[in-house]
Amino acid sequence: MTSVTEPRPASTQARPRLPAWVINSILAVLIIAAAFMPFSETGFRSTNLFTLVVTLLPAAILPFRHRWPIPVLAGFIVFYGVGALAGTLAPGLVLAIAVAMFALANQTTRRTTVIAGVAAMLAMGFLSLLAALGDVFDPRVVQFLFTIAFAAAAGDGARSRREFIASITDRAVRAEETKEAEAKRRVTEERLRIARDLHDVVAHQIAVISLNAGVASASLESRPEKAKESLGTIRSAARVVLGEIGNLLDMLRSDSDDPSDASLPQPGLDGLDELVETFEASGLDVHVRIEGEPTAVSGATALVAYRVIQEALTNAHKYGAEGRAHVLVEVGDADVRVVVTNPSRVADLSESDVAAATVGGAVRGGVTTGTGLGLVGLRERVASVRGTVETGFVGGSYRVAAVLPIVQGESR
């Protein structure tokens, strides 16, 4: 399957940025131009070559501000001090210091920005007084300090915005990954649900067909009436299988996420008599005892109770001894208890076979058989309604006991 990558919204796409060399060139031109601007009525107070070099040198050093922000800022302040001692207040140097301060604030922490900004403002304030002939109220000093403070604040704001966008992007990526993981989890759960439903609706009838096919094969010549009766049972079981599979397909085609949706044909305790009849028709003698009112159990709980009985009787029919089973349904105010027992020749098994049979839940004639996947699915079903189930040998019988909570007001 070919995946198509959707374009990102315009608000989240990366904005085009100028190349670094273009930005550095523009800043160099501004610094050089500012160096020759008449900042006062006397312009430069020193026009010697040394002062001119000190004023223009930051234009060449400025591209290194991203790699070494603190040394570059410190160097520019030194250059500013040299110019101030020479009697020059150069706005080009102030612009270079502001750019370096912005780069430092944009790359480091807020604490470093505050320390560097305060130190730079104090140093420039002191050095500016030297070039201002001791006039503390020279407006140029205030302008320089305000420029540095604004550059530090702007750089810190740019860094904070970048970190905020990175955080939002990271959360979006993690949310997308979580969404994909949740989708995979739902797919896995749905596959398990389909497997459980398929096992529930098919396993019993297939077992009936298999057993009666064996009887028919053995009785075909000696007891044709018995063979004919077995073939009739096979035909009836096959019709039931087809009907159950059709119901399962209808459920899979539906839009509902609830496996017990009322629009879908789901069995419950009201179908217990029919279930017992199918087992008795296939040769299993089933004794049922119901205590309480089974109509009080509905919805998913009723479905799970039905499946518990169906799975336990199927195993009793396939693997049990003496061809009989007992079903007990106790309906209380808060829960329903379902117990199914069937005789088993557990006394003939070794300890290892008993352990294996307890896990697999399948014993026939003292030999452990079956994969145990039916009981695994049964435990998953019981857990889906927050119930509990216990399986194992008690005396000479195999016992399946489940306790399922009754949800008040639940409808099927």
XYZ file of C-alpha atoms in Angstrom:
412
model
C 0.000 0.000 0.000
C 1.389 3.376 -1.015
C 1.255 5.983 1.686
C 0.490 9.573 0.814
C 2.030 12.292 2.908
C -0.346 15.156 3.425
C 1.144 18.643 3.134
C 1.534 20.499 6.373
C -0.667 23.524 6.975
C 0.830 26.827 5.933
C 1.075 27.943 9.556
C 3.329 24.999 10.436
C 5.551 25.048 7.340
C 9.056 26.406 7.702
C 9.264 30.031 6.677
C 11.910 30.987 4.109
C 14.974 32.570 5.679
C 17.725 34.694 4.200
C 21.149 33.036 3.929
C 23.553 33.857 6.762
C 25.998 35.630 4.446
C 23.239 38.010 3.292
C 22.322 38.924 6.879
C 25.969 39.395 7.832
C 26.560 41.584 4.790
C 23.575 43.799 5.618
C 24.753 44.192 9.241
C 28.305 44.979 8.101
C 27.009 47.707 5.792
C 24.925 49.209 8.605
C 27.872 49.181 11.034
C 30.182 50.817 8.513
C 27.562 53.406 7.576
C 26.869 54.170 11.248
C 30.591 54.676 11.847
C 30.576 57.736 9.575
C 27.266 59.207 10.719
C 27.547 62.664 12.365
C 26.357 61.634 15.827
C 27.069 65.043 17.372
C 27.797 68.567 16.339
C 31.496 67.723 16.173
C 31.220 64.311 14.553
C 34.263 62.184 15.399
C 36.398 63.652 18.124
C 39.316 61.676 16.855
C 39.845 60.972 13.210
C 43.108 59.056 13.396
C 43.526 55.725 11.613
C 43.592 53.657 14.853
C 40.171 54.905 15.942
C 38.777 54.266 12.476
C 40.068 50.660 12.492
C 38.628 50.011 15.971
C 35.273 51.373 14.837
C 35.106 49.306 11.643
C 36.648 46.029 12.930
C 33.362 44.680 14.433
C 31.929 44.406 10.904
C 34.485 41.661 10.186
C 34.125 39.916 13.571
C 30.306 39.944 13.670
C 29.830 36.657 11.668
C 31.449 34.737 14.559
C 28.798 35.820 17.082
C 26.870 32.554 16.821
C 29.877 30.341 17.516
C 31.396 32.436 20.321
C 28.646 34.806 21.549
C 30.209 35.792 24.886
C 33.791 36.433 23.586
C 32.448 38.439 20.645
C 30.264 40.578 22.935
C 33.156 41.143 25.325
C 35.444 42.079 22.423
C 32.971 44.626 21.093
C 32.694 46.242 24.537
C 36.487 46.476 24.628
C 36.464 48.136 21.218
C 33.790 50.535 22.471
C 35.975 51.355 25.481
C 38.980 52.042 23.276
C 36.917 54.391 21.140
C 35.492 56.099 24.247
C 38.984 56.643 25.677
C 39.928 58.155 22.307
C 37.011 60.570 22.685
C 34.634 58.925 20.198
C 31.075 57.718 20.730
C 30.603 55.517 17.627
C 27.013 54.380 16.934
C 28.428 51.614 14.698
C 30.019 49.998 17.738
C 26.744 50.303 19.668
C 24.910 48.550 16.803
C 27.523 45.757 16.791
C 27.160 45.305 20.581
C 23.353 45.178 20.247
C 23.573 42.506 17.532
C 26.014 40.462 19.619
C 23.753 40.794 22.664
C 20.751 39.599 20.639
C 22.731 36.562 19.424
C 23.850 35.733 22.967
C 20.309 35.979 24.365
C 18.954 33.931 21.476
C 21.405 31.075 22.103
C 21.880 30.900 25.874
C 19.712 30.708 28.964
C 17.784 33.586 30.490
C 20.112 33.647 33.492
C 23.164 34.050 31.259
C 21.358 36.744 29.283
C 20.518 38.752 32.405
C 24.078 38.545 33.764
C 25.673 39.419 30.413
C 23.156 42.210 29.749
C 23.639 43.888 33.148
C 27.428 43.612 32.871
C 27.400 45.068 29.345
C 25.135 47.979 30.357
C 27.285 48.843 33.376
C 30.480 48.691 31.321
C 29.041 50.772 28.503
C 27.548 53.308 30.923
C 30.900 53.810 32.592
C 32.812 53.968 29.281
C 30.236 56.332 27.744
C 30.798 58.812 30.561
C 34.461 59.000 29.597
C 33.607 60.128 26.077
C 30.807 62.432 27.282
C 33.214 64.582 29.285
C 31.615 63.574 32.576
C 28.072 64.554 31.685
C 25.946 61.876 33.333
C 22.757 63.141 31.659
C 24.139 62.944 28.125
C 21.145 61.525 26.122
C 23.528 59.384 24.104
C 24.371 57.310 27.183
C 20.695 56.618 27.873
C 20.113 55.699 24.235
C 23.000 53.235 24.237
C 21.850 51.528 27.413
C 18.265 51.305 26.186
C 19.477 49.789 22.900
C 21.421 47.045 24.717
C 18.493 46.290 27.032
C 16.102 46.078 24.072
C 18.479 43.745 22.181
C 18.736 41.416 25.214
C 14.949 41.349 25.628
C 14.370 40.724 21.906
C 16.905 37.887 21.832
C 15.370 36.262 24.907
C 11.905 36.572 23.378
C 13.068 34.970 20.130
C 14.645 32.083 22.060
C 11.503 31.603 24.156
C 9.322 31.565 21.053
C 11.603 29.036 19.352
C 11.538 26.766 22.407
C 7.764 27.105 22.621
C 7.343 26.111 18.964
C 9.759 23.199 19.460
C 7.755 22.074 22.486
C 4.469 22.304 20.592
C 5.967 20.388 17.670
C 7.335 17.705 19.971
C 3.959 17.306 21.647
C 2.288 17.062 18.246
C 4.743 14.375 17.141
C 4.248 12.422 20.362
C 0.493 12.781 20.031
C 0.681 11.403 16.495
C 2.833 8.492 17.671
C 0.378 7.831 20.495
C -2.475 7.942 18.006
C -0.751 5.377 15.790
C -0.024 3.146 18.788
C -3.656 3.421 19.889
C -4.808 2.513 16.373
C -2.543 -0.553 16.370
C -3.825 -1.534 19.808
C -7.430 -1.243 18.642
C -6.661 -3.353 15.568
C -5.092 -6.026 17.767
C -8.051 -6.003 20.147
C -10.462 -6.256 17.230
C -8.552 -9.232 15.823
C -8.729 -10.964 19.210
C -12.420 -10.167 19.442
C -13.058 -11.676 15.990
C -11.017 -14.759 16.927
C -13.010 -15.208 20.144
C -16.330 -14.780 18.363
C -15.328 -17.196 15.620
C -14.242 -19.772 18.191
C -17.427 -19.333 20.209
C -19.835 -19.711 17.312
C -18.012 -22.508 15.472
C -16.098 -24.666 17.970
C -19.074 -26.335 19.610
C -20.905 -27.205 16.407
C -17.715 -28.454 14.738
C -17.145 -30.702 17.757
C -20.700 -32.026 17.385
C -20.157 -32.639 13.681
C -16.844 -34.399 14.326
C -18.221 -36.697 17.031
C -21.340 -37.621 15.069
C -19.305 -38.195 11.927
C -17.278 -40.754 13.872
C -20.435 -42.407 15.163
C -21.963 -42.480 11.686
C -18.829 -43.980 10.197
C -18.668 -46.721 12.838
C -22.405 -47.510 12.652
C -22.931 -47.309 8.914
C -23.037 -51.070 8.336
C -23.960 -52.528 11.721
C -26.504 -49.906 12.886
C -27.754 -47.896 9.907
C -30.481 -46.272 12.034
C -27.845 -44.869 14.383
C -25.783 -43.670 11.445
C -28.840 -41.975 9.949
C -29.547 -40.259 13.265
C -25.933 -39.035 13.458
C -26.075 -37.707 9.919
C -29.217 -35.784 10.799
C -27.421 -34.258 13.784
C -24.511 -33.315 11.511
C -26.900 -31.652 9.050
C -28.573 -29.696 11.874
C -25.217 -28.632 13.348
C -24.017 -27.497 9.936
C -27.102 -25.281 9.549
C -26.446 -23.789 12.974
C -22.807 -23.103 12.047
C -23.847 -21.329 8.868
C -26.379 -19.246 10.764
C -23.873 -18.327 13.475
C -21.233 -17.355 10.907
C -23.814 -15.202 9.127
C -24.618 -13.456 12.406
C -20.899 -12.923 13.022
C -20.440 -11.408 9.566
C -23.386 -9.073 10.180
C -21.749 -7.956 13.414
C -18.411 -7.333 11.672
C -20.115 -5.297 8.947
C -21.900 -3.080 11.447
C -20.601 0.352 12.462
C -21.052 -0.298 16.182
C -17.996 -0.750 18.403
C -20.064 -2.572 21.006
C -20.051 -6.350 20.482
C -23.302 -6.569 22.419
C -25.171 -4.032 20.288
C -28.901 -4.634 20.526
C -29.239 -4.520 16.737
C -27.065 -7.622 16.450
C -28.277 -11.138 17.345
C -26.392 -11.905 20.558
C -27.303 -14.845 22.809
C -27.839 -14.598 26.566
C -29.142 -16.656 29.444
C -32.572 -16.695 27.792
C -31.033 -18.980 25.153
C -29.635 -21.437 27.716
C -32.376 -24.028 27.097
C -31.653 -24.138 23.375
C -27.942 -24.415 24.047
C -28.467 -27.355 26.410
C -30.724 -29.050 23.875
C -28.011 -28.949 21.226
C -25.556 -30.631 23.600
C -28.070 -33.241 24.684
C -28.877 -33.966 21.041
C -25.173 -34.684 20.484
C -25.008 -37.103 23.432
C -24.040 -34.972 26.442
C -26.294 -35.275 29.482
C -26.573 -31.755 30.963
C -28.150 -30.987 34.357
C -29.035 -27.306 34.844
C -29.886 -25.529 38.094
C -30.830 -21.836 38.120
C -31.119 -19.805 41.311
C -32.483 -16.277 41.074
C -34.004 -14.431 38.161
C -31.932 -14.827 34.938
C -33.836 -11.971 33.257
C -31.976 -9.600 35.613
C -28.799 -10.386 33.658
C -28.585 -8.546 30.335
C -26.231 -6.853 27.919
C -22.573 -7.845 27.758
C -22.801 -9.727 31.068
C -25.509 -12.027 29.703
C -23.471 -12.626 26.545
C -20.333 -13.502 28.520
C -22.304 -15.796 30.867
C -23.698 -17.621 27.840
C -20.213 -17.955 26.304
C -18.789 -19.285 29.580
C -21.407 -22.058 29.662
C -20.987 -22.779 25.956
C -17.194 -23.082 26.176
C -17.298 -25.212 29.343
C -19.903 -27.596 27.897
C -17.969 -27.837 24.637
C -14.847 -28.923 26.518
C -16.929 -31.304 28.651
C -18.403 -32.851 25.512
C -15.062 -33.163 23.746
C -12.756 -34.093 26.598
C -14.860 -35.068 29.626
C -15.704 -38.488 31.011
C -19.060 -40.241 31.462
C -20.833 -37.954 28.974
C -22.453 -35.645 31.509
C -22.054 -32.139 32.930
C -23.640 -29.908 35.562
C -24.477 -26.208 35.116
C -25.228 -23.883 38.025
C -26.400 -20.268 37.507
C -26.759 -18.115 40.635
C -28.169 -14.630 40.045
C -27.582 -12.198 42.911
C -28.209 -8.514 43.397
C -24.767 -7.381 42.199
C -23.384 -10.313 40.205
C -24.140 -13.615 38.540
C -22.147 -16.781 39.281
C -21.809 -19.479 36.633
C -20.312 -22.875 37.515
C -19.914 -25.772 35.064
C -18.463 -29.110 36.183
C -17.942 -32.391 34.410
C -16.412 -35.718 35.532
C -12.784 -36.338 34.578
C -10.301 -39.161 35.023
C -7.820 -36.834 36.676
C -6.736 -39.582 39.077
C -5.021 -41.366 36.198
C -2.820 -38.363 35.368
C 0.669 -37.564 36.578
C 1.389 -34.243 38.265
C 2.848 -32.792 35.062
C -0.195 -33.886 33.057
C -2.514 -32.361 35.648
C -0.646 -29.041 35.422
C -0.783 -29.118 31.628
C -4.457 -30.037 31.633
C -5.249 -27.256 34.096
C -3.666 -24.737 31.738
C -5.149 -26.221 28.578
C -8.459 -27.159 30.134
C -8.764 -30.316 28.050
C -8.658 -33.886 29.357
C -10.058 -36.998 27.786
C -9.515 -40.477 29.090
C -6.474 -39.477 31.091
C -4.723 -37.874 28.111
C -4.221 -34.137 27.827
C -5.425 -32.734 24.503
C -6.381 -29.379 23.019
C -4.521 -26.097 22.808
C -6.330 -24.270 25.603
C -7.023 -21.274 23.356
C -10.722 -21.554 24.169
C -10.116 -20.900 27.860
C -7.698 -18.099 27.023
C -10.424 -16.389 25.004
C -12.883 -17.127 27.793
C -10.692 -15.349 30.350
C -10.404 -12.376 28.002
C -14.184 -12.210 27.650
C -14.714 -12.389 31.409
C -12.074 -9.692 31.950
C -13.850 -7.446 29.426
C -16.801 -7.140 31.821
C -14.520 -6.940 34.887
C -15.406 -10.405 36.065
C -13.291 -13.256 37.411
C -12.991 -16.868 36.296
C -11.375 -19.939 37.838
C -10.661 -23.202 36.023
C -9.134 -26.426 37.272
C -9.690 -29.834 38.801
C -11.754 -30.248 41.967
C -11.834 -33.840 43.166
C -12.628 -35.987 40.182
C -14.234 -33.215 38.127
C -13.090 -30.346 35.974
C -14.656 -27.057 37.082
C -15.165 -23.690 35.385
C -16.469 -20.961 37.728
C -17.033 -17.343 36.694
C -18.367 -14.374 38.655
C -19.702 -11.550 36.470
C -20.878 -8.169 37.783
C -24.400 -7.043 36.874
C -24.523 -3.482 35.576
C -27.764 -1.826 36.647
C -29.733 -0.392 33.743
C -27.683 -2.219 31.085
C -29.679 -3.113 28.013
C -28.985 -5.666 25.385
